[in-house]
Amino acid sequence: MSKKLAKYRSDYRAPAFTIENVHLNIDLDDHATRVRSQLQLKRQAPGALELDGEHLELITLAVDGVLRSADSYEVTDKQLILTEIPDEFTLDIVTQIDPSANSALEGLYKSGGAFCTQCEAEGFRRITYYLDRPDVLAVFTTTLSADSEHFPFLLSNGNLIDEGKQDNGRHYATWHDPHPKPAYLFALVAGDFDRLEDHYHTLEGRDVRLELFVDKGNLSRANYAMESLKRAMQWDEERFDLAYDLDRYMVVAVEFFNMGAMENKGLNIFNSKYVLADQATATDWDFVHVESVIGHEYFHNWTGNRITCRDWFQLSLKEGLTVFRDQEFSSDLGSRAVHRIDAIRVMRSFQFNEDAGPMAHPIRPDKVIEMNNFYTVTVYNKGAEVIRMLHTLLGEQGFQHGMQLYRQRHDGQAVTCEDFVAAMETANPVDLQQFRRWYSQAGTPQVRIEQRYDAAQGLLTLTFEQMTPATPGQTAKAPVVIPLLFSAYTHAGERLLLTDSAQVNDHESGSQLYVLSDSSATLTFTEVEQEPIIAWLENFSAPVKLQTSVNTEELELLLAHGEQEVTRWEAAQQIYLTCLRQAVTNQQPVQLSASQLRALTKVLKAPIDNALKALIFTLPSAEELLEYYPENAPLDAIERAVKTLAHALANGLQEVFAATFEALESQSEQLSGKAMAARALRQRCLYFLALAKPHDYSPVVAQQALTQGNMTLQQGALEIAVQHQLPCAEQVLAEFAEQWQETPLVMDKWFAVQANARHPETVKRVAQLLDHPKFSLRNPNRVYALLASFSRNSLRFHQEDGSGYKLLQRIITQLNTLNPQVASRLITPFMQWRRFDTRRQSMLKQSLVELQQLADLAPDLDEKITSALQSEETASQ
């Protein structure tokens, strides 16, 4: 297989032709689907017509109704090229494809008894020859034909304009989407489903028909997704003044899908894990994620569909913005602190790691080889943090003014990240020139803050420094704009406002705001009566790493008195991390002081949200701790530290955990925020109690694991039993599997719990599960549940004998040809091989070298492996 050439953002050129209208006629067949495509093209620049196409059999081609002979065009394995053509013409193309053989699940494929598509980023070229790029927007009319008995539902984008019967037991349906769209938003689904119907009335008076299609027998598990969709539609109208624009909105849930979901215009296709949810089979967090993802794909209707990307380098234009919008949706409807903490943990556990690796890239990359590799936490989650910084700087009103101008200027266009920032800049009295560096610079900025106080003069001096480490291709980094939200407190825990600096302003969040824009800066405050304790970077106001001089006693005060809930959680995390890092450095067990235990006891007894308490008692993971060790990571010491911290909490707070556990009712039948919070805290208490007294609490855990009707309690008990290796563990695993063996999404949980286990036998257990009758490499959800979970289990994946490396290497080798997209996602833990000890480095590198030597290495893997194997000096040139 020839290497795929890199594309550069600087080389962008508009296509020689554009496509104004598309008529598709698709006769669906398991192995011989015929696609008849009629394109109305118009020249907009000199040059040949170069259409993209892969894995296609070309049957016929006609220009303005006249068939062309094979010598009048050129066909390669990637393109169809025509030269002698008019400036404006109709092109008719007939191709044939084999959907059943498409194990990559890109383009049109058949799986689980249904036909389905996934066209983002470059999947449409696997359906027919086309200008498969996001800056070509056309009006689509699509006619689908299939066997009426096996495929009673024929769905595509837009509004249904015709349907009827055909000969030989077939039928057809014609769909018209009046809104021009790029090919990546095209979708079709054909199958036999259960359908849930509802309606939504927009504020402007449009009656929208809502339809959710799910596998037979799952209709009752679709109700929450439907209610989530209606809440999302209402929220987008009320907060962003954005209403839906078609007569119907459809969501189809399928089991075999590489991604989480896809925002195809009017026909969203979802991985079933983000649609199907009831309390018997879904955890509380599953419900949260269903609502979030349903909202995310709906919000794309404006931020992604009506206004789309000019090119794929601009991916964060739609994804970063829409992640920010779905985060705000979840926060407005639920606990803002809980959702914010969840976002922070993703950044620190995954995105910071990506920034420190060989594939580090800005949220708007400059170079792309395989576009699927840039659907990353940097583009999505860091992209959302960049949008959030704009919101912090401009405030809600200023941000909404910018959104309105962005929509007015660019509705119906394919645009760039620069267009978005320019709209924000024009709508507000602000210069965002320096802020734009967030779009072009990779890496995580590091901010150091030093505080000096002169009691005699009442003088407070704050010194700031920022720097961003070198990343591949970027050695020199310019300072970026960093909004620092903060709150100051007295030693009695009372709020103290620092007011006599023109550079500090009160912020609508309740914090104060200082904007750091230089490499170094100094703030001076006079008449400060006592040295303040300052909570910096409140609500994680910028995606940076922070170094401050706040000590453990001051963190305890912030834990007890911080006005912002996220500040209290942050104080607890910093206490834990300080203890963990000291234990790693000193090669000693973690020890918690009496004052720390008292402070944490007060948290458990405080009248604050139980969900926040549960998060405060969720300890930093080994993966987060690894971020502090860019080389020679002391894995064994980290494992001991993480383990002994958990034991120190379990033993030190055993009585208060027990009292809290007994006082909280499980409320297993309720799905309110209060009930979910109570379950979350109860689970944390049981986690520590089972750790402190495994034999006493093993029967309690076993009993909870048999709880009928609430998966939060059942899975929670399963996790505790497996993680602590309780006496009941094997029994609980067996009974759980027997109960849920015919429910795929629940079996995914069963596989994942075992892959996440921290004990030494995990590698052997995962290898055995590969042969389990319910495991299949063809099912992305099952692969992610078992293998992706294992790959993120750093302590076991990096087991000293290298068995984890060999296991995952073998699976990636198989997936390389079966499903390259999934294979590419699994390669991630190999990427930072240099940060470990010499022995592990050697084994990780050897695995990468052997994978690189595969004769048919997929471009998805080739790009990542090549980047990982480059020397640091070469990578930074």
Coordinates of N, CA and C in Angstrom, one line a residue, residues 74-209:
E74 N -10.0 9.2 -16.8 CA -8.9 8.4 -16.1 C -9.5 8.0 -14.8
V75 N -9.3 6.7 -14.5 CA -9.7 6.2 -13.2 C -8.5 5.6 -12.4
T76 N -8.3 6.1 -11.2 CA -7.2 5.6 -10.4 C -7.9 4.9 -9.2
D77 N -7.0 4.4 -8.2 CA -7.6 3.8 -7.0 C -8.2 4.9 -6.1
K78 N -8.0 6.2 -6.4 CA -8.4 7.3 -5.5 C -9.3 8.3 -6.2
Q79 N -9.3 8.3 -7.6 CA -9.9 9.4 -8.3 C -10.5 9.0 -9.6
L80 N -11.5 9.8 -10.1 CA -12.0 9.8 -11.4 C -11.7 11.2 -12.0
I81 N -11.0 11.3 -13.1 CA -10.5 12.5 -13.6 C -11.0 12.7 -15.1
L82 N -11.7 13.9 -15.3 CA -12.2 14.2 -16.6 C -11.6 15.6 -17.0
T83 N -11.2 15.7 -18.3 CA -10.5 16.9 -18.7 C -11.4 17.7 -19.7
E84 N -11.8 17.0 -20.8 CA -12.5 17.8 -21.9 C -14.0 17.8 -21.6
I85 N -14.4 18.8 -20.8 CA -15.7 18.9 -20.4 C -16.2 20.4 -20.4
P86 N -17.5 20.6 -20.5 CA -18.0 22.0 -20.6 C -17.8 22.7 -19.2
D87 N -18.1 24.0 -19.2 CA -18.0 24.8 -18.0 C -19.2 24.5 -17.1
E88 N -20.3 24.1 -17.7 CA -21.5 23.8 -16.9 C -22.2 22.6 -17.5
F89 N -22.4 21.5 -16.8 CA -22.9 20.3 -17.4 C -23.5 19.4 -16.3
T90 N -24.2 18.3 -16.8 CA -24.7 17.3 -15.9 C -23.9 16.0 -16.1
L91 N -23.5 15.5 -15.0 CA -22.6 14.3 -15.1 C -23.4 13.1 -14.4
D92 N -23.6 12.0 -15.2 CA -24.3 10.9 -14.7 C -23.3 9.7 -14.5
I93 N -23.3 9.2 -13.3 CA -22.3 8.1 -12.9 C -23.1 7.0 -12.3
V94 N -22.8 5.7 -12.8 CA -23.3 4.5 -12.2 C -22.1 3.7 -11.6
T95 N -22.2 3.5 -10.3 CA -21.2 2.6 -9.6 C -21.8 1.5 -8.9
Q96 N -21.0 0.5 -8.5 CA -21.5 -0.6 -7.8 C -20.6 -0.9 -6.6
I97 N -21.2 -1.2 -5.5 CA -20.4 -1.4 -4.2 C -20.9 -2.6 -3.5
D98 N -20.1 -3.1 -2.6 CA -20.4 -4.3 -1.8 C -20.5 -3.9 -0.3
P99 N -21.7 -3.5 0.2 CA -21.8 -3.1 1.6 C -21.5 -4.1 2.6
S100 N -21.8 -5.4 2.3 CA -21.5 -6.4 3.3 C -20.1 -6.7 3.6
A101 N -19.2 -6.3 2.6 CA -17.8 -6.6 2.7 C -17.1 -5.4 3.4
N102 N -17.8 -4.3 3.7 CA -17.3 -3.1 4.2 C -17.1 -3.2 5.7
S103 N -16.1 -3.9 6.2 CA -15.9 -4.0 7.7 C -15.3 -2.7 8.3
A104 N -14.8 -1.8 7.5 CA -14.3 -0.5 8.0 C -15.4 0.4 8.5
L105 N -16.6 0.1 8.1 CA -17.8 0.9 8.6 C -17.6 2.4 8.2
E106 N -17.1 2.6 7.0 CA -17.0 4.0 6.4 C -17.7 3.9 5.1
G107 N -18.4 5.0 4.7 CA -19.2 4.9 3.5 C -20.5 4.2 3.8
L108 N -21.0 3.4 2.8 CA -22.2 2.6 3.0 C -21.8 1.2 3.4
Y109 N -22.4 0.7 4.5 CA -22.1 -0.7 4.9 C -23.4 -1.4 5.4
K110 N -23.3 -2.7 5.4 CA -24.4 -3.4 6.0 C -23.9 -4.2 7.2
S111 N -24.6 -4.0 8.3 CA -24.2 -4.6 9.6 C -25.4 -4.7 10.5
G112 N -25.5 -5.8 11.2 CA -26.6 -6.0 12.1 C -27.9 -6.0 11.4
G113 N -28.0 -6.4 10.1 CA -29.2 -6.6 9.4 C -29.7 -5.3 8.7
A114 N -29.0 -4.2 8.9 CA -29.4 -2.9 8.3 C -28.3 -2.3 7.5
F115 N -28.7 -1.5 6.5 CA -27.8 -0.7 5.7 C -27.6 0.7 6.5
C116 N -26.4 1.2 6.5 CA -26.1 2.4 7.2 C -24.9 3.1 6.6
T117 N -24.8 4.4 6.8 CA -23.7 5.1 6.3 C -22.9 5.9 7.4
Q118 N -21.7 6.1 7.1 CA -20.9 7.0 7.9 C -19.9 7.7 6.9
C119 N -20.2 9.0 6.7 CA -19.5 9.7 5.6 C -18.5 10.7 6.1
E120 N -18.6 11.1 7.4 CA -17.5 12.0 7.9 C -16.3 11.2 8.4
A121 N -15.1 11.6 7.9 CA -14.8 12.7 7.2 C -14.8 12.5 5.7
E122 N -14.3 11.4 5.2 CA -14.2 11.1 3.8 C -14.8 9.8 3.4
G123 N -16.0 9.5 3.8 CA -16.6 8.3 3.5 C -17.5 8.3 2.3
F124 N -18.0 9.5 1.9 CA -18.9 9.5 0.7 C -18.2 9.0 -0.5
R125 N -16.9 9.2 -0.6 CA -16.2 8.7 -1.8 C -16.2 7.2 -1.9
R126 N -16.7 6.5 -0.9 CA -16.8 5.0 -0.9 C -18.2 4.6 -1.4
I127 N -19.1 5.6 -1.7 CA -20.5 5.4 -2.2 C -20.5 5.7 -3.7
T128 N -20.0 6.9 -4.1 CA -19.9 7.2 -5.5 C -18.8 8.2 -5.7
Y129 N -18.4 8.5 -6.9 CA -17.4 9.5 -7.2 C -18.0 10.9 -7.0
Y130 N -17.2 11.7 -6.3 CA -17.8 13.0 -5.9 C -16.6 14.0 -5.5
L131 N -16.9 15.2 -5.4 CA -16.0 16.2 -4.8 C -16.2 16.1 -3.3
D132 N -15.5 15.1 -2.7 CA -15.7 14.8 -1.3 C -14.9 15.7 -0.4
R133 N -15.4 16.9 -0.2 CA -14.7 17.9 0.6 C -15.7 18.8 1.1
P134 N -15.5 19.4 2.3 CA -16.6 20.1 3.0 C -17.0 21.4 2.4
D135 N -16.2 22.0 1.5 CA -16.5 23.3 0.9 C -17.3 23.2 -0.4
V136 N -17.8 22.0 -0.7 CA -18.7 21.8 -1.8 C -20.1 21.5 -1.3
L137 N -21.0 22.5 -1.4 CA -22.3 22.4 -0.8 C -23.4 22.3 -1.9
A138 N -24.2 21.2 -1.8 CA -25.2 20.9 -2.9 C -26.5 20.6 -2.2
V139 N -27.6 20.7 -3.0 CA -28.9 20.3 -2.6 C -29.1 18.9 -3.1
F140 N -29.4 18.0 -2.1 CA -29.5 16.5 -2.4 C -30.9 16.1 -2.5
T141 N -31.2 15.3 -3.5 CA -32.5 14.5 -3.6 C -32.1 13.1 -3.8
T142 N -32.6 12.2 -2.9 CA -32.1 10.8 -2.8 C -33.3 9.9 -2.9
T143 N -33.2 8.9 -3.8 CA -34.2 7.9 -3.9 C -33.6 6.5 -3.5
L144 N -34.2 5.9 -2.5 CA -33.7 4.6 -2.0 C -34.6 3.5 -2.4
S145 N -34.1 2.3 -2.8 CA -34.9 1.2 -3.2 C -34.4 -0.1 -2.5
A146 N -35.3 -0.9 -1.9 CA -34.8 -2.1 -1.2 C -36.0 -3.0 -1.1
D147 N -35.7 -4.3 -0.6 CA -36.7 -5.2 -0.4 C -37.6 -4.7 0.8
S148 N -38.9 -4.7 0.5 CA -39.9 -4.1 1.5 C -40.1 -4.9 2.7
E149 N -39.9 -6.2 2.7 CA -40.1 -7.1 3.8 C -38.9 -6.9 4.8
H150 N -37.7 -6.9 4.3 CA -36.5 -6.9 5.2 C -36.1 -5.4 5.6
F151 N -36.5 -4.5 4.7 CA -36.1 -3.1 4.9 C -37.3 -2.2 4.8
P152 N -38.3 -2.3 5.7 CA -39.5 -1.4 5.6 C -39.2 0.1 5.7
F153 N -38.2 0.4 6.4 CA -37.9 1.8 6.6 C -36.7 2.2 5.7
L154 N -36.9 3.2 4.8 CA -35.9 3.7 3.9 C -35.7 5.2 4.2
L155 N -34.6 5.6 4.8 CA -34.4 6.9 5.4 C -33.3 7.6 4.8
S156 N -33.4 8.9 4.6 CA -32.3 9.8 4.1 C -32.5 11.2 4.6
N157 N -31.6 12.1 4.2 CA -31.7 13.5 4.7 C -32.9 14.2 4.2
G158 N -33.4 15.1 5.0 CA -34.4 16.1 4.6 C -35.8 15.7 4.8
N159 N -36.7 16.0 3.9 CA -38.1 15.7 4.0 C -38.5 14.6 3.0
L160 N -39.4 13.7 3.4 CA -39.9 12.7 2.5 C -40.9 13.3 1.5
I161 N -40.6 13.1 0.2 CA -41.5 13.7 -0.8 C -42.2 12.7 -1.7
D162 N -41.8 11.4 -1.6 CA -42.5 10.4 -2.4 C -42.1 9.0 -1.9
E163 N -43.0 8.1 -2.0 CA -42.7 6.7 -1.6 C -43.7 5.8 -2.3
G164 N -43.4 4.5 -2.5 CA -44.3 3.6 -3.2 C -43.7 2.2 -3.4
K165 N -44.5 1.4 -4.0 CA -44.1 0.0 -4.2 C -43.5 -0.2 -5.6
Q166 N -42.6 -1.2 -5.7 CA -42.0 -1.5 -7.0 C -42.3 -3.0 -7.2
D167 N -41.7 -3.5 -8.4 CA -41.9 -4.9 -8.7 C -41.0 -5.7 -7.8
N168 N -41.2 -7.0 -7.8 CA -40.3 -8.0 -7.1 C -40.2 -7.8 -5.6
G169 N -41.3 -7.3 -5.0 CA -41.3 -7.1 -3.6 C -40.5 -6.0 -3.0
R170 N -40.1 -5.1 -3.9 CA -39.3 -3.9 -3.5 C -40.1 -2.7 -3.3
H171 N -39.6 -1.7 -2.6 CA -40.3 -0.4 -2.5 C -39.3 0.7 -2.6
Y172 N -39.7 1.9 -2.6 CA -38.8 3.1 -2.8 C -39.3 4.2 -1.9
A173 N -38.3 5.1 -1.6 CA -38.7 6.4 -0.9 C -37.7 7.4 -1.4
T174 N -38.3 8.6 -1.6 CA -37.5 9.8 -2.1 C -37.5 10.9 -1.1
W175 N -36.3 11.3 -0.8 CA -36.1 12.4 0.2 C -35.4 13.6 -0.4
H176 N -35.8 14.8 0.0 CA -35.3 16.0 -0.5 C -34.8 16.9 0.6
D177 N -33.6 17.3 0.6 CA -33.0 18.2 1.6 C -32.8 19.5 1.0
P178 N -33.6 20.6 1.3 CA -33.6 21.9 0.7 C -32.3 22.7 1.1
H179 N -31.6 22.3 2.1 CA -30.5 23.0 2.6 C -29.2 22.5 2.0
P180 N -28.5 23.3 1.2 CA -27.2 22.8 0.6 C -26.3 22.3 1.7
K181 N -25.6 21.1 1.4 CA -24.8 20.5 2.4 C -23.6 19.8 1.8
P182 N -22.5 19.7 2.5 CA -21.4 18.9 2.0 C -21.7 17.4 2.0
A183 N -20.9 16.6 1.3 CA -21.2 15.2 1.2 C -21.0 14.5 2.5
Y184 N -20.2 15.0 3.4 CA -20.0 14.3 4.7 C -21.2 14.3 5.5
L185 N -22.2 15.1 5.2 CA -23.5 15.1 6.0 C -24.6 14.3 5.3
F186 N -24.2 13.6 4.2 CA -25.2 12.7 3.6 C -25.4 11.5 4.5
A187 N -26.6 11.0 4.5 CA -26.9 9.7 5.3 C -28.0 8.9 4.7
L188 N -27.9 7.6 4.8 CA -29.1 6.8 4.5 C -29.1 5.6 5.5
V189 N -30.2 5.2 5.8 CA -30.4 4.0 6.7 C -31.6 3.2 6.1
A190 N -31.4 1.9 6.0 CA -32.5 1.0 5.6 C -32.5 -0.2 6.5
G191 N -33.7 -0.5 7.1 CA -33.8 -1.6 8.0 C -35.2 -1.8 8.5
D192 N -35.3 -2.7 9.5 CA -36.5 -2.9 10.1 C -36.3 -2.6 11.6
F193 N -37.0 -1.6 12.1 CA -36.8 -1.0 13.4 C -38.1 -0.9 14.2
D194 N -38.0 -0.7 15.5 CA -39.1 -0.1 16.2 C -39.0 1.4 16.1
R195 N -40.1 2.1 16.1 CA -40.1 3.6 15.9 C -40.8 4.2 17.0
L196 N -40.2 5.3 17.6 CA -40.8 6.1 18.6 C -41.1 7.5 18.0
E197 N -42.3 7.9 18.0 CA -42.7 9.2 17.4 C -43.1 10.2 18.4
D198 N -42.8 11.5 18.1 CA -43.3 12.6 19.0 C -43.3 13.9 18.1
H199 N -43.6 15.0 18.7 CA -43.6 16.3 18.0 C -42.9 17.4 18.8
Y200 N -42.4 18.4 18.2 CA -41.9 19.5 18.9 C -42.4 20.8 18.1
H201 N -42.9 21.7 18.9 CA -43.4 23.0 18.2 C -42.4 24.1 18.5
T202 N -41.8 24.6 17.5 CA -40.8 25.6 17.7 C -41.4 26.9 18.1
L203 N -40.7 27.9 18.6 CA -41.2 29.2 19.0 C -41.7 29.9 17.8
E204 N -41.2 29.7 16.6 CA -41.7 30.4 15.4 C -42.9 29.7 14.8
G205 N -43.4 28.6 15.4 CA -44.6 28.0 14.9 C -44.4 26.7 14.1
R206 N -43.2 26.3 13.8 CA -43.1 25.1 13.0 C -43.3 23.8 13.8
D207 N -44.1 22.9 13.3 CA -44.4 21.6 13.9 C -43.4 20.6 13.3
V208 N -42.5 20.1 14.2 CA -41.5 19.2 13.7 C -41.8 17.8 14.2
R209 N -41.8 16.9 13.3 CA -42.0 15.5 13.6 C -40.7 14.8 14.0

